[in-house]
mmCIF file of C-alpha atoms and ligand atoms in Angstrom:
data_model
loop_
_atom_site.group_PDB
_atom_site.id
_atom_site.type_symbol
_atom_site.label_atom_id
_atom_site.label_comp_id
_atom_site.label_asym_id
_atom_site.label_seq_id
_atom_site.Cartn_x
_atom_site.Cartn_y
_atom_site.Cartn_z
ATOM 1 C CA UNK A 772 106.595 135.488 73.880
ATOM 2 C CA UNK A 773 107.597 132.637 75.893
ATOM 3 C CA UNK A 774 110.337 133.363 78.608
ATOM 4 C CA UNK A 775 111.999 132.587 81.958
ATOM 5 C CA UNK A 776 114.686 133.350 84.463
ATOM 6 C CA UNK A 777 116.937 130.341 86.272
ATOM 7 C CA UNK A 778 119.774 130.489 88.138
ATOM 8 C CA UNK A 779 122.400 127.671 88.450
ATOM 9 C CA UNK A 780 125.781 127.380 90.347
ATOM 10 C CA UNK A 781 129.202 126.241 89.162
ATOM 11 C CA UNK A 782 130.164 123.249 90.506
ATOM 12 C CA UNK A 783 134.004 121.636 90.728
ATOM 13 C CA UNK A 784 135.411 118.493 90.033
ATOM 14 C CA UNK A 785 136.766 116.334 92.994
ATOM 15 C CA UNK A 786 137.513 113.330 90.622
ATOM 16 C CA UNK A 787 137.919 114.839 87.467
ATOM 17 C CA UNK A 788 136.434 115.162 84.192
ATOM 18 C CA UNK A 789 138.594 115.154 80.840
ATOM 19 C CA UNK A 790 138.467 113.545 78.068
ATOM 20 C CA UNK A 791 135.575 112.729 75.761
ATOM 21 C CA UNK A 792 134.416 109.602 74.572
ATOM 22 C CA UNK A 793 132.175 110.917 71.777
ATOM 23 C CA UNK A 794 132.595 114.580 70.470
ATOM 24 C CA UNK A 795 129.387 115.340 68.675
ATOM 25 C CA UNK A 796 127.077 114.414 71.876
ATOM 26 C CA UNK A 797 129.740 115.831 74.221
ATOM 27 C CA UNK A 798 130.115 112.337 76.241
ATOM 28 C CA UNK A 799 132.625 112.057 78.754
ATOM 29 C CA UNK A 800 135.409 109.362 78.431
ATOM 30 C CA UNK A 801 135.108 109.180 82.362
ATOM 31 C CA UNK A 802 133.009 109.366 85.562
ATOM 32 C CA UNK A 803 133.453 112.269 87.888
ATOM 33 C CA UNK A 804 132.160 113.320 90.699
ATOM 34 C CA UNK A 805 132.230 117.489 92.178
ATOM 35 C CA UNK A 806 130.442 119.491 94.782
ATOM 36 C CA UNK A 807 128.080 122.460 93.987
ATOM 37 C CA UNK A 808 129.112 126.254 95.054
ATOM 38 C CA UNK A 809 126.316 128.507 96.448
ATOM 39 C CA UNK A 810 128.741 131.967 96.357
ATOM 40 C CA UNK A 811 129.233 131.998 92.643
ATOM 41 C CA UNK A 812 125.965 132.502 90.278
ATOM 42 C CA UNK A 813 124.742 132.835 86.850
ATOM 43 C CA UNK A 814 121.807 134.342 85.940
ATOM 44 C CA UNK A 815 120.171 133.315 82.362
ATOM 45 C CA UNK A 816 116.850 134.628 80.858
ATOM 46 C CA UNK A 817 115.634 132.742 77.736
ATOM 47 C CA UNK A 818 113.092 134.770 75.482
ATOM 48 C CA UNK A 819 111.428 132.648 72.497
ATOM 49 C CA UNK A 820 111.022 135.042 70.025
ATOM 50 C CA UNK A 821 109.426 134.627 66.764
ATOM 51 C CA UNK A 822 110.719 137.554 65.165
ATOM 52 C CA UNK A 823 113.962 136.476 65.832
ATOM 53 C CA UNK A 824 115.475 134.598 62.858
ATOM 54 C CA UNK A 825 118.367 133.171 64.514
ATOM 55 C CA UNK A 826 119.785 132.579 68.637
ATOM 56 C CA UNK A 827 121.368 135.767 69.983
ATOM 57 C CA UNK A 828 123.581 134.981 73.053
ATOM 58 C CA UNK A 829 124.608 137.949 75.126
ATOM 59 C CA UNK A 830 127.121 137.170 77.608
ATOM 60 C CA UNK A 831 127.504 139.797 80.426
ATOM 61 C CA UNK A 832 126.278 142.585 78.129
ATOM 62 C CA UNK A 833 128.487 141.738 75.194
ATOM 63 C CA UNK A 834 127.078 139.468 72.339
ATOM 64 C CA UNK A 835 128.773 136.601 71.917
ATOM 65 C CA UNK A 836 128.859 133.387 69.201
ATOM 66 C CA UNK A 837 125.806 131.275 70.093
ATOM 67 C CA UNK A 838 126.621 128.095 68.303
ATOM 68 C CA UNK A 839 126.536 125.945 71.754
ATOM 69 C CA UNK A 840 123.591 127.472 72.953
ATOM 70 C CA UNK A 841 121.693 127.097 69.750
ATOM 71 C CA UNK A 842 122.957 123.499 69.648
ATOM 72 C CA UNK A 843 121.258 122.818 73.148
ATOM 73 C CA UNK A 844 118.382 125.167 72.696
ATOM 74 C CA UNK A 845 117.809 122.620 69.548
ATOM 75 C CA UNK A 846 117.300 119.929 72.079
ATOM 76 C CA UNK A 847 114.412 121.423 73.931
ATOM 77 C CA UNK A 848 113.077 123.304 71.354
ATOM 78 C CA UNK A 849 112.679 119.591 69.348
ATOM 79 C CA UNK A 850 110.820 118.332 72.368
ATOM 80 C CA UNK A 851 108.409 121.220 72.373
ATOM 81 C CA UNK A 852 107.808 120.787 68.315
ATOM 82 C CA UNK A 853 109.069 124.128 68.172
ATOM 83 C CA UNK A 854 111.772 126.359 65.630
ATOM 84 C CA UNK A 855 111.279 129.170 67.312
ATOM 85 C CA UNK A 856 115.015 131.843 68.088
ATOM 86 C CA UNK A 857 116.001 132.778 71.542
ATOM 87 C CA UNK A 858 117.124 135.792 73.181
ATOM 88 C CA UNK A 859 119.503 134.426 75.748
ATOM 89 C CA UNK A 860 120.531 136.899 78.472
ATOM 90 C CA UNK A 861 123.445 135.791 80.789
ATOM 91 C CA UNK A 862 125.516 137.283 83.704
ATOM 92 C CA UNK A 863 127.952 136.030 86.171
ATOM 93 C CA UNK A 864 128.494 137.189 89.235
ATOM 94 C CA UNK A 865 132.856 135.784 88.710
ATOM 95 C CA UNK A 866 135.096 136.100 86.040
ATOM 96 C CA UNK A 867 134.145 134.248 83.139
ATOM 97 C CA UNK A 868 136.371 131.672 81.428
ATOM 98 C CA UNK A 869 138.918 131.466 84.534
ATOM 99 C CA UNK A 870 138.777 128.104 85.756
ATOM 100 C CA UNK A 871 135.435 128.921 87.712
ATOM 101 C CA UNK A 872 133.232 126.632 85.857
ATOM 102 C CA UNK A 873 131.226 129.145 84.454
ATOM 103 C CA UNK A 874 130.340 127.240 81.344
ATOM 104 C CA UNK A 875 128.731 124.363 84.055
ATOM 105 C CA UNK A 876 126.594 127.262 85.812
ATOM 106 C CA UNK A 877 126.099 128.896 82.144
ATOM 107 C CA UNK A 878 124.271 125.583 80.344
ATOM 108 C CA UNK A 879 122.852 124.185 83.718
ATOM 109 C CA UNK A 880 120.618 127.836 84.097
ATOM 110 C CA UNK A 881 120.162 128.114 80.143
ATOM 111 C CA UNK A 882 118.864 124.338 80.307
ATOM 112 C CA UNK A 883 116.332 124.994 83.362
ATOM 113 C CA UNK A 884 115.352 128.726 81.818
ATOM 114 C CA UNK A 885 114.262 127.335 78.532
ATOM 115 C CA UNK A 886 112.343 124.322 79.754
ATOM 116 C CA UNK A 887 110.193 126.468 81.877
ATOM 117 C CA UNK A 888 109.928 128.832 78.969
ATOM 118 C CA UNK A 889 108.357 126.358 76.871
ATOM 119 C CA UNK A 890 106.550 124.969 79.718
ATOM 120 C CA UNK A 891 108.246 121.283 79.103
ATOM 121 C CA UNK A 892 108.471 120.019 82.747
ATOM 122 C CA UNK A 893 111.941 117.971 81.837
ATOM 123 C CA UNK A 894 112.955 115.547 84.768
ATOM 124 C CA UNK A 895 116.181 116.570 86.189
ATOM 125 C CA UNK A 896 117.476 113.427 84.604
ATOM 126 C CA UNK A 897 116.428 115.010 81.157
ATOM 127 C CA UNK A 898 117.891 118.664 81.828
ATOM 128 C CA UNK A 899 121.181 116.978 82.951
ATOM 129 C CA UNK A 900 121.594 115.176 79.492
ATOM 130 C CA UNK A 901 120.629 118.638 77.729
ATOM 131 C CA UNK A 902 122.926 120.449 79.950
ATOM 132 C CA UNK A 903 125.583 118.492 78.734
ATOM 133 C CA UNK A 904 125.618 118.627 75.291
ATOM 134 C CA UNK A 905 126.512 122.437 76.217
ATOM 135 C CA UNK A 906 129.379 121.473 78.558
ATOM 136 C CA UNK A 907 130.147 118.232 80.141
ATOM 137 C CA UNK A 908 130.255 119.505 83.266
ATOM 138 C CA UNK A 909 127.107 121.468 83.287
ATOM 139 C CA UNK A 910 125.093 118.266 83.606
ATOM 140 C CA UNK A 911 126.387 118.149 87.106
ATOM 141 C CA UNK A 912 125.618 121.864 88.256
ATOM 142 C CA UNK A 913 121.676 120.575 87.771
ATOM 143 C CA UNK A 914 122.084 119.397 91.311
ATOM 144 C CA UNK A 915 123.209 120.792 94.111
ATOM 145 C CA UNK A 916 125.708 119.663 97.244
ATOM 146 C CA UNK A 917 127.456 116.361 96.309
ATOM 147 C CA UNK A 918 127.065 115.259 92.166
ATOM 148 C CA UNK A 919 128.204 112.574 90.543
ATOM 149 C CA UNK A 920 128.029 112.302 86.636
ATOM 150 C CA UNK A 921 128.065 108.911 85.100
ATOM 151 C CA UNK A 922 130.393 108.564 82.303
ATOM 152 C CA UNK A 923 127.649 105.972 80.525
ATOM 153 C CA UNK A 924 127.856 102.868 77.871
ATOM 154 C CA UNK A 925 125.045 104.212 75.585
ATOM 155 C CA UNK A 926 126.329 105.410 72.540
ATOM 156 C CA UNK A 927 123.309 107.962 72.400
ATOM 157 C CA UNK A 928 124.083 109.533 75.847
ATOM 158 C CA UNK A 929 121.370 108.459 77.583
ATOM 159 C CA UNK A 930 123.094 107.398 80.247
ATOM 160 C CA UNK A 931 125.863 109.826 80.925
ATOM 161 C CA UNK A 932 124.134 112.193 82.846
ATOM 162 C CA UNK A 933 124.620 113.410 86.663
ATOM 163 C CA UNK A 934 122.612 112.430 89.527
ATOM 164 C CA UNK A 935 122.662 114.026 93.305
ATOM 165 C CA UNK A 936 124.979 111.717 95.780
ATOM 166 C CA UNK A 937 124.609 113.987 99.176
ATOM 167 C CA UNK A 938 122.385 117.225 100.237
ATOM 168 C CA UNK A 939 124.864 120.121 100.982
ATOM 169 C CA UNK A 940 123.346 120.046 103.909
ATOM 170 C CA UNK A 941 124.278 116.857 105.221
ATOM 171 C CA UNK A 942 127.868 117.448 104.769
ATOM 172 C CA UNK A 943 128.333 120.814 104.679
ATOM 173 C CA UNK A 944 132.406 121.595 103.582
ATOM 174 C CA UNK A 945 133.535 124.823 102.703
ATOM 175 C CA UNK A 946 135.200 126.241 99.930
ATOM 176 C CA UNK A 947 138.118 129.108 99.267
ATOM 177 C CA UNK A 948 138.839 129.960 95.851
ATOM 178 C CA UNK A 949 142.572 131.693 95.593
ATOM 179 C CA UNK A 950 141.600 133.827 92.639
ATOM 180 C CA UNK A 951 146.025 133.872 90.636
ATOM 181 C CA UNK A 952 144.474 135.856 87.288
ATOM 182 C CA UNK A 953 141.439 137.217 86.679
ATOM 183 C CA UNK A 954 141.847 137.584 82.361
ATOM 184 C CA UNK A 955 140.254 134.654 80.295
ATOM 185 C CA UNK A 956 142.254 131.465 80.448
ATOM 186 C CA UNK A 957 144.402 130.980 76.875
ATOM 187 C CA UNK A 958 142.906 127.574 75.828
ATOM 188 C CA UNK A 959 139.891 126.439 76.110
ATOM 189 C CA UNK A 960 138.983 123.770 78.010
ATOM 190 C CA UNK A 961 137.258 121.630 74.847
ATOM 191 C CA UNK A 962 140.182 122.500 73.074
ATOM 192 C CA UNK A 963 142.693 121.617 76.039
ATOM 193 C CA UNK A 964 140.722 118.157 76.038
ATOM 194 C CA UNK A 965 141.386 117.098 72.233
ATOM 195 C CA UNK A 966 145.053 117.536 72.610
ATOM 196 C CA UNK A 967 145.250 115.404 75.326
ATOM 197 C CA UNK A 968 143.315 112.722 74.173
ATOM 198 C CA UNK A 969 144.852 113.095 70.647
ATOM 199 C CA UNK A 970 149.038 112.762 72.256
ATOM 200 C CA UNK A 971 149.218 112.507 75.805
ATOM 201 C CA UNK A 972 151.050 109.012 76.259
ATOM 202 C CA UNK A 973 149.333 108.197 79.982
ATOM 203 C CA UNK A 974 145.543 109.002 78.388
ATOM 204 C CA UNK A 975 144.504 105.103 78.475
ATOM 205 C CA UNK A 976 146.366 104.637 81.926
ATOM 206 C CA UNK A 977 143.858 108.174 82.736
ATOM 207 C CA UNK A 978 140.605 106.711 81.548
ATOM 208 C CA UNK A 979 141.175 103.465 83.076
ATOM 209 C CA UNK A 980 142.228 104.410 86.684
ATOM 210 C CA UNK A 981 139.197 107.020 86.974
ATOM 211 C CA UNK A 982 137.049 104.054 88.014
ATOM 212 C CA UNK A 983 138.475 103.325 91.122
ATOM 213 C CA UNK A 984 138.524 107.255 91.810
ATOM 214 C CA UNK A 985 135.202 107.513 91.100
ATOM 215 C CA UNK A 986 134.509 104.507 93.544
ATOM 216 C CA UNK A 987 136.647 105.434 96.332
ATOM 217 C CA UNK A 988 135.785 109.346 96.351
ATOM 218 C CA UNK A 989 131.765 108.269 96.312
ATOM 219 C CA UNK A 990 132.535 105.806 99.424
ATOM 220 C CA UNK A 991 134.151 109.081 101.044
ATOM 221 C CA UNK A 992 131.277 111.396 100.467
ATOM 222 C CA UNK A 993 128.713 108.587 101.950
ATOM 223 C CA UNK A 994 130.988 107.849 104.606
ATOM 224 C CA UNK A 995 131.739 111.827 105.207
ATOM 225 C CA UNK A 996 135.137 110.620 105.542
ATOM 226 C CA UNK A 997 137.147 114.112 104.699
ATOM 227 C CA UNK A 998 140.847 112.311 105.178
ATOM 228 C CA UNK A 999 139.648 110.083 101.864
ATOM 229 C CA UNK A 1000 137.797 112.663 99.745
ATOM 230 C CA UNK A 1001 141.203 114.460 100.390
ATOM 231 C CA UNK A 1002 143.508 111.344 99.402
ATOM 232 C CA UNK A 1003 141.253 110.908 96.402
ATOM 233 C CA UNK A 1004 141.051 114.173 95.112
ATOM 234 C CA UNK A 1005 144.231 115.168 95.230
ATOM 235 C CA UNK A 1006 145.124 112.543 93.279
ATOM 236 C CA UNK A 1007 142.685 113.107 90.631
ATOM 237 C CA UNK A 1008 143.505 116.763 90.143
ATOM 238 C CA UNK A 1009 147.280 116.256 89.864
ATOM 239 C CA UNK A 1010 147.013 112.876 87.502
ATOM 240 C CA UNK A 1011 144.694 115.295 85.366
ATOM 241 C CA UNK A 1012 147.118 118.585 85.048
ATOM 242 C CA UNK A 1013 150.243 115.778 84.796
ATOM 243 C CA UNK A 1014 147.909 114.194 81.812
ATOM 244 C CA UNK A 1015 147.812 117.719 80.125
ATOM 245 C CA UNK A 1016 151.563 118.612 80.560
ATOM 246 C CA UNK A 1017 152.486 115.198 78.856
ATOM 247 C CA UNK A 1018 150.471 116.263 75.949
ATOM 248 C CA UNK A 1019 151.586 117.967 72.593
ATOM 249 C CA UNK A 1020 151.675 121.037 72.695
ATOM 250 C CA UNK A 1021 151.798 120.753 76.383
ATOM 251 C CA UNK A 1022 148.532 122.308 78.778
ATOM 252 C CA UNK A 1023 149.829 123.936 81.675
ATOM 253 C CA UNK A 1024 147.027 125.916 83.470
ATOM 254 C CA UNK A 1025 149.047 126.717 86.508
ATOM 255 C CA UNK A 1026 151.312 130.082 87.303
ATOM 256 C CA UNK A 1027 153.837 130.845 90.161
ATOM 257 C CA UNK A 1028 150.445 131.526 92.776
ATOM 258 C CA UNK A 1029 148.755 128.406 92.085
ATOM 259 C CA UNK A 1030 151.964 126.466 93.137
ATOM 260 C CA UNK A 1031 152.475 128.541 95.768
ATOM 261 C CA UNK A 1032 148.786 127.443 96.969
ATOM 262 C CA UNK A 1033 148.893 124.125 96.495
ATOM 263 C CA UNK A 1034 152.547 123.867 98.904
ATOM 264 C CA UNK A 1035 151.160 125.969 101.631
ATOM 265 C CA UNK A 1036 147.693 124.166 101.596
ATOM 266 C CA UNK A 1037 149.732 120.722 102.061
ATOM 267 C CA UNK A 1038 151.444 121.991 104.571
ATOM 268 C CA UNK A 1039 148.243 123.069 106.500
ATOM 269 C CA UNK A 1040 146.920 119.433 106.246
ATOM 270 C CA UNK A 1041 150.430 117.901 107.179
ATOM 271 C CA UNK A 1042 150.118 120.303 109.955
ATOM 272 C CA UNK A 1043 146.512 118.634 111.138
ATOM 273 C CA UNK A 1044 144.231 121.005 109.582
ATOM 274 C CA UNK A 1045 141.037 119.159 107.282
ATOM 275 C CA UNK A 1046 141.734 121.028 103.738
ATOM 276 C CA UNK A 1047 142.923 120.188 100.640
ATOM 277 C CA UNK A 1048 143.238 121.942 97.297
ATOM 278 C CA UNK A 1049 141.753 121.059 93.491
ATOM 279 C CA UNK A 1050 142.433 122.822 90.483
ATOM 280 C CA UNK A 1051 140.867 123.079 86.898
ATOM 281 C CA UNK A 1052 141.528 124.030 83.623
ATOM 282 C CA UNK A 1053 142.490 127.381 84.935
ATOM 283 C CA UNK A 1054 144.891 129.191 87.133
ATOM 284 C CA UNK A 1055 142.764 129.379 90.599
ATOM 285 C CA UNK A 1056 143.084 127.227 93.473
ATOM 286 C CA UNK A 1057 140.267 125.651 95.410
ATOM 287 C CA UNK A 1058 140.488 124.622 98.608
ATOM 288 C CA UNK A 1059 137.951 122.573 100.115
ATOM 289 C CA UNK A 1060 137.662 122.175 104.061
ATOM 290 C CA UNK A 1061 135.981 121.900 107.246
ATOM 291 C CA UNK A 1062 134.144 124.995 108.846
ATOM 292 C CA UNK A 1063 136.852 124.864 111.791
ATOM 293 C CA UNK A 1064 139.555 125.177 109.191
ATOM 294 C CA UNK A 1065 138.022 127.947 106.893
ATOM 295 C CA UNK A 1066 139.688 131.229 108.671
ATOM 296 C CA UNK A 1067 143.270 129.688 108.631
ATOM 297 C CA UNK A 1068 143.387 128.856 105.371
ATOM 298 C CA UNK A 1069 141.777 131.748 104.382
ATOM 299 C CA UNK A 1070 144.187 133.689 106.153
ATOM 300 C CA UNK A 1071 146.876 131.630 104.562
ATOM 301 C CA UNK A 1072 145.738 132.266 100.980
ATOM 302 C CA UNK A 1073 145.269 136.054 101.394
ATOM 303 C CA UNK A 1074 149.379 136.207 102.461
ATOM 304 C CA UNK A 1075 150.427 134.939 99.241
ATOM 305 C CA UNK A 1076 152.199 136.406 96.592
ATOM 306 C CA UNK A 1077 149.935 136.539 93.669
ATOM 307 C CA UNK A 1078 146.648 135.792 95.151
ATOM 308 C CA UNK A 1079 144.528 139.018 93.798
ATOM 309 C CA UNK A 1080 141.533 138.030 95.756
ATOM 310 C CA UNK A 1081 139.955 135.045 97.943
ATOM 311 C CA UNK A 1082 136.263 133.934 97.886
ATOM 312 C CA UNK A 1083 134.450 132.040 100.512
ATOM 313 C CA UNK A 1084 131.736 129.606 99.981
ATOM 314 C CA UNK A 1085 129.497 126.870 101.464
ATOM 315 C CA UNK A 1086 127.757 123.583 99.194
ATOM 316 C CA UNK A 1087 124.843 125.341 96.958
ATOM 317 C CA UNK A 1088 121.737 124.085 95.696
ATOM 318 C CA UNK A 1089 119.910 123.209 92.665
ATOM 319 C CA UNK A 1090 119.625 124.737 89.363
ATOM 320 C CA UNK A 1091 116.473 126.442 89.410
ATOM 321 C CA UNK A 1092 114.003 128.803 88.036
ATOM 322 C CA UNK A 1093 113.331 132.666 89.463
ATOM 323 C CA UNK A 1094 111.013 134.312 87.200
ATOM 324 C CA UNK A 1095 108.470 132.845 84.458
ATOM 325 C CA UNK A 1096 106.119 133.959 82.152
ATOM 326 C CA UNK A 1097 105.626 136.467 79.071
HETATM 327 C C1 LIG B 1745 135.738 119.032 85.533
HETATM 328 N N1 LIG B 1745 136.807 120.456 83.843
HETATM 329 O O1 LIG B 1745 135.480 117.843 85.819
HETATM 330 C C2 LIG B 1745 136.900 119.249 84.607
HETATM 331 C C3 LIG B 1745 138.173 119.361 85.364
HETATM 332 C C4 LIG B 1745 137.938 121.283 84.001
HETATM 333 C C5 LIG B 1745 138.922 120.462 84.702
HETATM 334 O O2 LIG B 1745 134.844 119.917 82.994
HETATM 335 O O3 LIG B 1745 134.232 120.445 76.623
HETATM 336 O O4 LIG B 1745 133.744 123.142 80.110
HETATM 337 O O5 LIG B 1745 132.394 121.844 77.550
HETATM 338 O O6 LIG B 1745 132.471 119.392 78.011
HETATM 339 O O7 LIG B 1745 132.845 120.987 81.070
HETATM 340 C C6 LIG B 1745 135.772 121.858 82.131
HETATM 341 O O8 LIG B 1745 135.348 121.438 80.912
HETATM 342 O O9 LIG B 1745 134.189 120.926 78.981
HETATM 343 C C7 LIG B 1745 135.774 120.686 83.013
HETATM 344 P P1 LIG B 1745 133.267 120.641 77.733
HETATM 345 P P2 LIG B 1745 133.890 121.681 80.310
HETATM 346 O O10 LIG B 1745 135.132 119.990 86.027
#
C-alpha cells in the first residue's frame, strides 16, 4: 500500500480569480495574485489501494462525491503508469465551503500527498498545474507567503500555473478573518463562475482590466508598498462581487456583517491605520494589515453585530508532506 500525509494552507486572492477560460482543464480567464495563511490547515492522507475499485473521498469524517479528486488523482496516477483507487482522508481545521478557500488547501495537500505516495518527485511547477485541475485556486496554495498564478496562453495549461513572488517572511502582513456565517455557502463557487461569464454585461471589461491589477499589485508586493497592495486590492475584490451582482441570476455572497466590515475597516484606514479588507465567494471578511494594526482591528471586528468569531493569522508556508510510507 502506497500512502502519505501533506498538509497545505488556504490561500486568498488579493487580485482576484474568476472566470475560466477553458472548463475541462479548469484554466483561469485571468491572472491573480493572493497571500498564503499559516492559521487555517488541511490535513489529507492518500492511500493507493488495490482492493479498492473506485476513489473514496472522506471529507471531515463524512464521505463525500469524489469526482474532482479522482479527476486529479488521474493526473498523477497517469504519470506513475498506475490505475490503482485511493483512499483519500481529509480534515480542516475551518469551516468548509465558507469562503475560506478550503477547496485551494484541499487539492494543494491531496496533490503533494499523492505524489509522495507514488514516490513521483513532481516539481512544484508540476503539482501547481495538477492542483489546479482540482480548483483554480489550489495551484496557488502550493506556495507559501506571496503567490502569483499565471493565467497562461497554452491551450493545454501548461502555463497557467502559480509561482512564489515573496517569502512570508520578508513581508510579513497579518490577517483577521471576520467569520458572518459559519453554514456552507449556497452556490458554489464553479457554479457562481459560469453564470457570470455566461450574462454578466462588464465580464470582457473584467478580464481585460485584470492585467493591469495583476501588474500593479505584483509591483506593490516587491516594493512592500502596503498603501498600493491596498489601492489594488480593494479594487479587485469589489469589481469581482459588482461582476457577480450584474449577472443573471444575480451572486451576492455578502450579508448585513460583511458590509458592516468592510465600512468600519475603511474607516480604520481613512483614520491612518495600514488595513484593508478582501472578500470571496463567501460571506467572511478578510482583513489584511500591518502587525501594529492587528489588535485594533481585531478589536474592531469582534464589536460588530454579526461577527460570530474572529481568527488571527500571519503569511504560511508551503504545501508539504508530514508522514510517508506504507
Ligand atoms: C480567488 N475565488 O481568486 C477567487 C476569488 C473566490 C473568489 O478562486 O472553480 O474554488 O474550483 O477553479 O478556486 C474560488 O474558486 O474555483 C476562488 P474552481 P475555486 O481566490
Amino acid at each position: 500500500m502506497q500512502q502519505a500525509t501533506a498538509i497545505a494552507h488556504p490561500n486568498i486572492a488579493l487580485v482576484k480569480y474568476w472566470g475560466k477560460r477553458d472548463m475541462r482543464l479548469n484554466l483561469p480567464a485571468v491572472g491573480s495574485l493572493s497571500i498564503t495563511l499559516d492559521a487555517l490547515c488541511t490535513r489529507t492522507q492518500v492511500r493507493f489501494d488495490s482492493a479498492l475499485s473506485a476513489d473514496r473521498f472522506i471529507l471531515d469524517g463524512v464521505d463525500e462525491d469524489a469526482g474532482r479528486v479522482t479527476a486529479c488523482l488521474d493526473l498523477l496516477r497517469a504519470a506513475a503508469r498506475i490505475d490503482t483507487r485511493a483512499r483519500v482522508d481529509s480534515s480542516n481545521d475551518f469551516p468548509t465551503a465558507a469562503g475560506l478557500a478550503s477547496s485551494a488547501s484541499g487539492f494543494a495537500a491531496l496533490v503533494v500527498a499523492a505524489d509522495a505516495a507514488l514516490g513521483l518527485g513532481l516539481t512544484p511547477h508540476m503539482l501547481s498545474r495538477h492542483a489546479r485541475r482540482g480548483s483554480g485556486s489550489a495551484a496557488r496554495s502550493i506556495f507559501g507567503g506571496f503567490v502569483e498564478m499565471a493565467r497562461g496562453r497554452r491551450e493545454d495549461g501548461a502555463d497557467a500555473v502559480a509561482q512564489p513572488l515573496l517569502d512570508a517572511g520578508a513581508w510579513p502582513l497579518e490577517v483577521l478573518i471576520a467569520v458572518t456565517e459559519q453554514a456552507a455557502k449556497p452556490l458554489a463557487s464553479s457554479a457562481a463562475m459560469a453564470a457570470t461569464s455566461e450574462s454578466a454585461p462588464y465580464y470582457a471589461a473584467w478580464v481585460r482590466s485584470s492585467r493591469p491589477d495583476l501588474r500593479a499589485a505584483r509591483k506593490a508586493v516587491l516594493a512592500r508598498d502596503f498603501d498600493a497592495l491596498a489601492d489594488v486590492s480593494v479594487h479587485s475584490c469589489l469589481k469581482m462581487h459588482a461582476l457577480m451582482m450584474s449577472s443573471r441570476p444575480p451572486v451576492l455572497y455578502w450579508n448585513a456583517a460583511t458590509v458592516a466590515c468592510m465600512r468600519r475597516i475603511s474607516a480604520l484606514r481613512e483614520a491612518g491605520l495600514p488595513v484593508f479588507y478582501t472578500i470571496d465567494a463567501g460571506p467572511q471578511v478578510k482583513a489584511i494589515c500591518k502587525s501594529e494594526a492587528h489588535d485594533a482591528v481585531e478589536h474592531a471586528l469582534r464589536s460588530i453585530a454579526g461577527v460570530v468569531e474572529v481568527r488571527s493569522s500571519g503569511l504560511g508556508g508551503a504545501a508539504r508532506v508530514v508522514e510517508e510510507g506504507a
